[in-house]
Every structure is written in C-alpha cells, then in structure tokens.
XYZ file of N, CA and C in Angstrom:
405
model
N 75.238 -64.860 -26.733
C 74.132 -65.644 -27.233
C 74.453 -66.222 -28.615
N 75.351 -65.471 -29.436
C 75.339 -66.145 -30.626
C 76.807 -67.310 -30.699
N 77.510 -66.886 -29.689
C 78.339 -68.008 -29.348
C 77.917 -69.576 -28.778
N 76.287 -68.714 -28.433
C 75.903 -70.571 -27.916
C 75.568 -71.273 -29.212
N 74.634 -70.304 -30.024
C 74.121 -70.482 -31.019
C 74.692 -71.437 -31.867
N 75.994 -70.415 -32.329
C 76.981 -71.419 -33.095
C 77.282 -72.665 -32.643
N 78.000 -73.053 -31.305
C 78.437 -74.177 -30.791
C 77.227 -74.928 -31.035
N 75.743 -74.599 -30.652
C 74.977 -75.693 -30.838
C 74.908 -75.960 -32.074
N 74.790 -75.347 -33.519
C 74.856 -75.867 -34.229
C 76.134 -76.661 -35.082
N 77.472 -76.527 -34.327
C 78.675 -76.816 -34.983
C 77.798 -78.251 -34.454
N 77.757 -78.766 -33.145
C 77.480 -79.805 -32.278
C 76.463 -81.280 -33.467
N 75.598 -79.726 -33.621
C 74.292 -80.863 -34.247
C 74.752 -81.120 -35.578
N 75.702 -80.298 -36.273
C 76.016 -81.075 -37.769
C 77.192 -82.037 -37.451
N 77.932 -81.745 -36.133
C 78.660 -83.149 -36.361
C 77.825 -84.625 -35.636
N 76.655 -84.341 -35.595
C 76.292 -85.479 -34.899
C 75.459 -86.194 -36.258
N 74.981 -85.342 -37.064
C 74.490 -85.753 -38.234
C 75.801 -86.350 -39.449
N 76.679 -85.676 -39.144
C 77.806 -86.536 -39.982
C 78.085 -87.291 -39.679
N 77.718 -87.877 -38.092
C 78.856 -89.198 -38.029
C 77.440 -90.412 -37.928
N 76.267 -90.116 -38.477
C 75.516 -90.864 -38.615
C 75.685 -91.942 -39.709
N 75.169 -93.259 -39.809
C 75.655 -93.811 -40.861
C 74.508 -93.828 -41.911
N 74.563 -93.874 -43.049
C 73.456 -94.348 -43.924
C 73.186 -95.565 -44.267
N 72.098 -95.732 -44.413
C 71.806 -96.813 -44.862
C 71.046 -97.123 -45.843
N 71.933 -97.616 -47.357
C 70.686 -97.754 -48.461
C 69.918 -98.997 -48.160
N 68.701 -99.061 -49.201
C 67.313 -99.711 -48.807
C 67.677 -100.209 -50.676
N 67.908 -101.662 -50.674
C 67.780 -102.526 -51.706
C 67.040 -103.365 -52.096
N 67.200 -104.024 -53.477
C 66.126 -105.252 -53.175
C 66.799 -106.435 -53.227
N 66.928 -107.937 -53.126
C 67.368 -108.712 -53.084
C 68.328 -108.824 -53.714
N 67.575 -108.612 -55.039
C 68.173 -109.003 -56.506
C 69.714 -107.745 -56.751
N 69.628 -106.865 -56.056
C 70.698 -105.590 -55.875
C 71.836 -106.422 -54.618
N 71.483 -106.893 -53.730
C 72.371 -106.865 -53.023
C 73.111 -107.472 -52.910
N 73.636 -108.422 -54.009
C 75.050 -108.976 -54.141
C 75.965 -107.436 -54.424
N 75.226 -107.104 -55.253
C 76.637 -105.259 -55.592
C 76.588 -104.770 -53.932
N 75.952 -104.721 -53.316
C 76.246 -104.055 -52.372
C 77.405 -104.895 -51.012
N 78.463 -106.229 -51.421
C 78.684 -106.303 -50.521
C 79.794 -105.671 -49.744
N 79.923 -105.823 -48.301
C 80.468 -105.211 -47.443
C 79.729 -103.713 -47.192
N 78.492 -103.694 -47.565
C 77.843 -102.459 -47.612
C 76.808 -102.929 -46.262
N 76.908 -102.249 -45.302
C 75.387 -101.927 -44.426
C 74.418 -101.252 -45.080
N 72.968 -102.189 -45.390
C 71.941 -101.705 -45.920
C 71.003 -102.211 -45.241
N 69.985 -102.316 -45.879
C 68.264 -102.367 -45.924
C 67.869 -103.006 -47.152
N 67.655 -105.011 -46.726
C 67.130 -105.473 -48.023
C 65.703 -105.589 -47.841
N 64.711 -105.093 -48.732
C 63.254 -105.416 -48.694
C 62.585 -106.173 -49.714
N 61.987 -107.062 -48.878
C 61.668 -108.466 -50.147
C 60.330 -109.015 -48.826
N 60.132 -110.439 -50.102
C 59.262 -111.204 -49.736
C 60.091 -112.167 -48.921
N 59.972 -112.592 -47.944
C 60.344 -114.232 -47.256
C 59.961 -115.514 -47.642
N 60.254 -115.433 -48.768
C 60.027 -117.128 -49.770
C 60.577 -118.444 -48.912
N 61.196 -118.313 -48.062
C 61.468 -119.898 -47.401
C 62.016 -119.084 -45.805
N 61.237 -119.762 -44.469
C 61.866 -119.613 -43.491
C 62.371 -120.855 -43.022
N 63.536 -121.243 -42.497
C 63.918 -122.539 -42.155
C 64.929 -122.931 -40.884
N 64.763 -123.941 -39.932
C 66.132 -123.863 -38.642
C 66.419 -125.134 -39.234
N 67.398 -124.896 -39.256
C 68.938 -126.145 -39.305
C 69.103 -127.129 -38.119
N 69.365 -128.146 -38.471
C 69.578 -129.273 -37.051
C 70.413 -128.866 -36.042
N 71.326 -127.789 -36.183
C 71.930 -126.887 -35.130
C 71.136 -126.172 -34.822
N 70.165 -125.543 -35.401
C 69.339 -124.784 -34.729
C 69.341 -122.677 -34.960
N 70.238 -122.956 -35.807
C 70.173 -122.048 -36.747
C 68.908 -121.594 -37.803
N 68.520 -120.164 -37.989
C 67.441 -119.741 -38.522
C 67.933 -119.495 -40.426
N 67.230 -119.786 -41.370
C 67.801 -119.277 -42.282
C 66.225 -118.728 -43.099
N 66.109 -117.193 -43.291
C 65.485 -116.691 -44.209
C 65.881 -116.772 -45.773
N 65.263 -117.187 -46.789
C 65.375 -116.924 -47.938
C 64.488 -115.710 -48.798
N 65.269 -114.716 -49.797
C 64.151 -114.357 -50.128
C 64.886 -114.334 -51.947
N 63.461 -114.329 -52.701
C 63.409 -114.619 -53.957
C 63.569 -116.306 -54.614
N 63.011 -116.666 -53.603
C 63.197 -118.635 -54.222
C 63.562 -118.945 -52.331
N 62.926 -120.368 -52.337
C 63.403 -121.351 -51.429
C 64.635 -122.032 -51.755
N 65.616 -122.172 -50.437
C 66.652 -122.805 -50.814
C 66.565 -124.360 -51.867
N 67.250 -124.327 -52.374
C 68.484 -123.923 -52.997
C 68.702 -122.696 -54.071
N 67.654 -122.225 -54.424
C 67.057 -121.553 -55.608
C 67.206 -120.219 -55.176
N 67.390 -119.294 -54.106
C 67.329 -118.106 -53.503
C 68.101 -117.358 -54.417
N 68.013 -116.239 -54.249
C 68.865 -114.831 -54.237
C 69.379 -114.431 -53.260
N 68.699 -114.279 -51.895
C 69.588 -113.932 -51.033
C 69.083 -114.347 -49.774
N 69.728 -114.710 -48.450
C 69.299 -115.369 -47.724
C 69.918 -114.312 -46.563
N 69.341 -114.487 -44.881
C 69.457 -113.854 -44.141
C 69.665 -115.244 -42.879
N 70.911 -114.733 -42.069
C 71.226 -116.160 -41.137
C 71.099 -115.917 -39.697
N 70.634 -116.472 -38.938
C 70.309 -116.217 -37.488
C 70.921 -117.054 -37.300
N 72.021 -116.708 -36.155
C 72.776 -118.055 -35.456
C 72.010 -118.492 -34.363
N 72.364 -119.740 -34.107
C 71.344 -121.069 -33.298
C 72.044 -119.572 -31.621
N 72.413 -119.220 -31.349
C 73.045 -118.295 -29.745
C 71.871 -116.876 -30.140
N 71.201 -116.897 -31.298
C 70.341 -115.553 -30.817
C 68.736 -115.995 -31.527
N 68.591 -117.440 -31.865
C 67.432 -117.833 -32.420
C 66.091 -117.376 -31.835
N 66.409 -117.838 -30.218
C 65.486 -117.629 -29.020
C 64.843 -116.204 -29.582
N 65.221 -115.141 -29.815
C 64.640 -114.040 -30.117
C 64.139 -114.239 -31.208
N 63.975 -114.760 -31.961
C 62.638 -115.381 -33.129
C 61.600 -116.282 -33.256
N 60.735 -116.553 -31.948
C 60.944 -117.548 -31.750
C 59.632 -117.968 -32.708
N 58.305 -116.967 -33.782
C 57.397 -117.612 -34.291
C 58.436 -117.415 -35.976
N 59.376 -118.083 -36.181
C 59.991 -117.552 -37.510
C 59.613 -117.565 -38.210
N 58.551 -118.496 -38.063
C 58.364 -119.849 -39.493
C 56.557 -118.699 -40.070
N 56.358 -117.414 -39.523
C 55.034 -116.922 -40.045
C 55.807 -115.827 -40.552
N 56.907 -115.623 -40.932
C 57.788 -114.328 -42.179
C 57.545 -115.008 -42.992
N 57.170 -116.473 -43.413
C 57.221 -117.009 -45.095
C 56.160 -116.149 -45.503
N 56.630 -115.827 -46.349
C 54.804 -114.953 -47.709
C 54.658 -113.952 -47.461
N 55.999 -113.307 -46.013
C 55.476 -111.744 -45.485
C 56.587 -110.617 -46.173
N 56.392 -109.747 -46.179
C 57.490 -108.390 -46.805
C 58.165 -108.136 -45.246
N 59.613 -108.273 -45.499
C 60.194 -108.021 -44.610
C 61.246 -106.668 -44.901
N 61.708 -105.509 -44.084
C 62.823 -104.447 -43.876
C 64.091 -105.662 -43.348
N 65.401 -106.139 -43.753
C 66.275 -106.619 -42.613
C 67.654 -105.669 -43.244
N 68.129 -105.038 -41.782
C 69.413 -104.146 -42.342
C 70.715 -104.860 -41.514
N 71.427 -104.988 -42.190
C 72.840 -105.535 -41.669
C 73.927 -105.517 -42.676
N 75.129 -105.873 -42.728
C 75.747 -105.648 -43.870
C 76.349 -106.836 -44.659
N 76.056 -106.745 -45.741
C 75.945 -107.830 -47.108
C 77.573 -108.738 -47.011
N 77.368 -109.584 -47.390
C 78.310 -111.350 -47.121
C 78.224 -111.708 -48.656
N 79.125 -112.012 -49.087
C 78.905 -113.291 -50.165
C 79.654 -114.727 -49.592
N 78.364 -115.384 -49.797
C 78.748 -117.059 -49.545
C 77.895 -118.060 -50.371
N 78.980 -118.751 -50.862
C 78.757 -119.532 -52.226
C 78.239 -119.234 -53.589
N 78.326 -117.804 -53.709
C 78.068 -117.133 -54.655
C 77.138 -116.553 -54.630
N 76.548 -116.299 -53.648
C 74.647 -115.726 -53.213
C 74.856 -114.407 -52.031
N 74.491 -113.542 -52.267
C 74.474 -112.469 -50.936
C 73.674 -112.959 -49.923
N 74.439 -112.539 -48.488
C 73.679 -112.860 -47.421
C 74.010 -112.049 -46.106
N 73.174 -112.134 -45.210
C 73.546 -111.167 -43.935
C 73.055 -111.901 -43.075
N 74.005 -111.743 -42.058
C 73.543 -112.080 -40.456
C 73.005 -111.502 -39.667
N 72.076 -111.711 -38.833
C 71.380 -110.663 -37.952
C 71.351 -111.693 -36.941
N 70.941 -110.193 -35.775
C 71.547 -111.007 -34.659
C 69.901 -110.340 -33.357
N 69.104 -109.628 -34.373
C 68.086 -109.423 -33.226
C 67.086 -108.586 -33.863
N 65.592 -109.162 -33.239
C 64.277 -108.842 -34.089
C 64.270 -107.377 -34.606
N 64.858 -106.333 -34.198
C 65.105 -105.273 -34.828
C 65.479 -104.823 -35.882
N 66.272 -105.991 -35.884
C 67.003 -105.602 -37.939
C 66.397 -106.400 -38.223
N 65.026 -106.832 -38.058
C 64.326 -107.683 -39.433
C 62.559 -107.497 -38.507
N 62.300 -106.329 -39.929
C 60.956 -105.050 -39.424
C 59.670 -105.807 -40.373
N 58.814 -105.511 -40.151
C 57.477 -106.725 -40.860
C 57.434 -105.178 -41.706
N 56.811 -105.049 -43.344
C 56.758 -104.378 -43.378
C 55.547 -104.527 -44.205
N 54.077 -104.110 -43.167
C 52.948 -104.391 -43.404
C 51.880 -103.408 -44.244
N 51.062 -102.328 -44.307
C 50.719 -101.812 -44.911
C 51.760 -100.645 -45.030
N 51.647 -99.569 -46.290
C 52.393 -98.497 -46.473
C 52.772 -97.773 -45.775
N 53.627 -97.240 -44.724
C 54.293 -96.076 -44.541
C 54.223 -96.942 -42.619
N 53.457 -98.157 -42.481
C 53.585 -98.784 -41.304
C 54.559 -99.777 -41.367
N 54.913 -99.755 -39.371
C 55.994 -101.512 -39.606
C 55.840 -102.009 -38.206
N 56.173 -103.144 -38.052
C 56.021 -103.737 -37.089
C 57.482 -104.458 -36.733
N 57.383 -104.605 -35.461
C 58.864 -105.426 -35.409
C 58.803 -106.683 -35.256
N 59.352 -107.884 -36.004
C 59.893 -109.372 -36.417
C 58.778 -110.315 -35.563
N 58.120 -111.484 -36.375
C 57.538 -112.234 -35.876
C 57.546 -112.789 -34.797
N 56.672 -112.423 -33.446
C 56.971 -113.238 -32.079
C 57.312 -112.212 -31.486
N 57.921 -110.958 -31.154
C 59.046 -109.625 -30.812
C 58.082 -108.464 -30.198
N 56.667 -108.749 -30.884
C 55.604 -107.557 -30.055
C 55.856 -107.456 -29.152
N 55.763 -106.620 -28.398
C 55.521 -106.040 -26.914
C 54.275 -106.024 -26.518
N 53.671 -106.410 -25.117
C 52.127 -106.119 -25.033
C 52.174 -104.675 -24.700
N 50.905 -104.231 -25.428
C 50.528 -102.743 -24.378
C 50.869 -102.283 -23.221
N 51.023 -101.532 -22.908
C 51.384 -100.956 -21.362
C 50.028 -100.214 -21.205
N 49.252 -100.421 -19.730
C 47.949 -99.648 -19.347
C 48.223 -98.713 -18.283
C-alpha cells in the first residue's frame, strides 16, 4: 500500500512540474517579457480587420499610438466573429510576446486565449464564442 502511495505521488509531482506557468502582465510590462508565454490584461482601446481580413486588437492607445497589440490571422478570424464589441472591454489574452516594429505583440489563434474579463474573480470567453445553455 505504501508503494502505491508513493508512485502516486512521484506521478502527481511530475505532472505538476511539467506544467507551464504563466505570468499575468500588463501591457505596458510586456515588451520585457518577450519570447515569454504570458497573460496580458488590459483595456481593448482599438479593435480593427485589415483589408486581408486580419483582426488586430490594440491595447493602451489606438493604432498607431498603442503599446501593445494582439493579431488574429485572416485563417482563424471566423472564430471572432463580434470583434469589434472588445473595444472599451478588459480583456485576459495569453500567448507568447513578439516584438514588431518596436511594440510587443502576440498572436492568437482562438477565442480561448482572449477571456472577457468582466466582474471580479468572473470571465467569460471572447466576444461572439458563448455557448448556448444545454437543457
């Protein structure tokens, strides 16, 4: 019995080590963090699609003016499809930090890494992405 014991717990601390972390930044932090997988939480100051059809979140200023921006390629847009109601909202988006043109940025690729984050200790997942109830 204490041989199971052990094995289960050798089991469960290596499953907790090979977990990854993820720090939780704010905009204005996550240029230091690049090549880092995190969690930036901010306001959505500009949502915008590109004539390709590409999504681009800004947060801390509308482009050109941003701090850091978040890029949906035009091949996974479809899964965003009300984007344009994240402007003015607090968003969770975790992916890992880019510098391009001198501004931090991350790509995401699905409503999951970008969480509404609505009253305290609640969240919702990405504009348009609800699920209806199940009865």
């Amino acid at each position: 019995m204490k041989n199971i014991a052990f094995r289960l717990f050798v089991c469960l601390s290596l499953a907790c080590i090979s977990l990854p972390l993820v720090h939780a930044v704010t905009p204005e932090e996550a240029a230091a963090k690049e090549g880092q997988y995190v969690t930036v939480t901010g306001v959505v100051s500009g949502a915008n699609k590109s004539k390709s059809g590409a999504i681009y979140l800004n947060f801390g200023g509308d482009f050109p003016n941003h701090i850091f921006s978040v890029f949906i390629h035009r091949a996974n847009a479809e899964a965003f499809p009300e984007f344009e109601v994240m402007k003015g909202k607090t968003y969770a988006v975790t992916g890992t930090i880019q510098m391009r043109d001198g501004r931090a940025n991350m790509e995401i690729k699905s409503p999951e890494q970008a969480v509404l984050v609505a009253d305290a200790g609640t969240e919702k997942p990405a504009a348009g992405t609800e699920k209806p109830a199940v009865k």
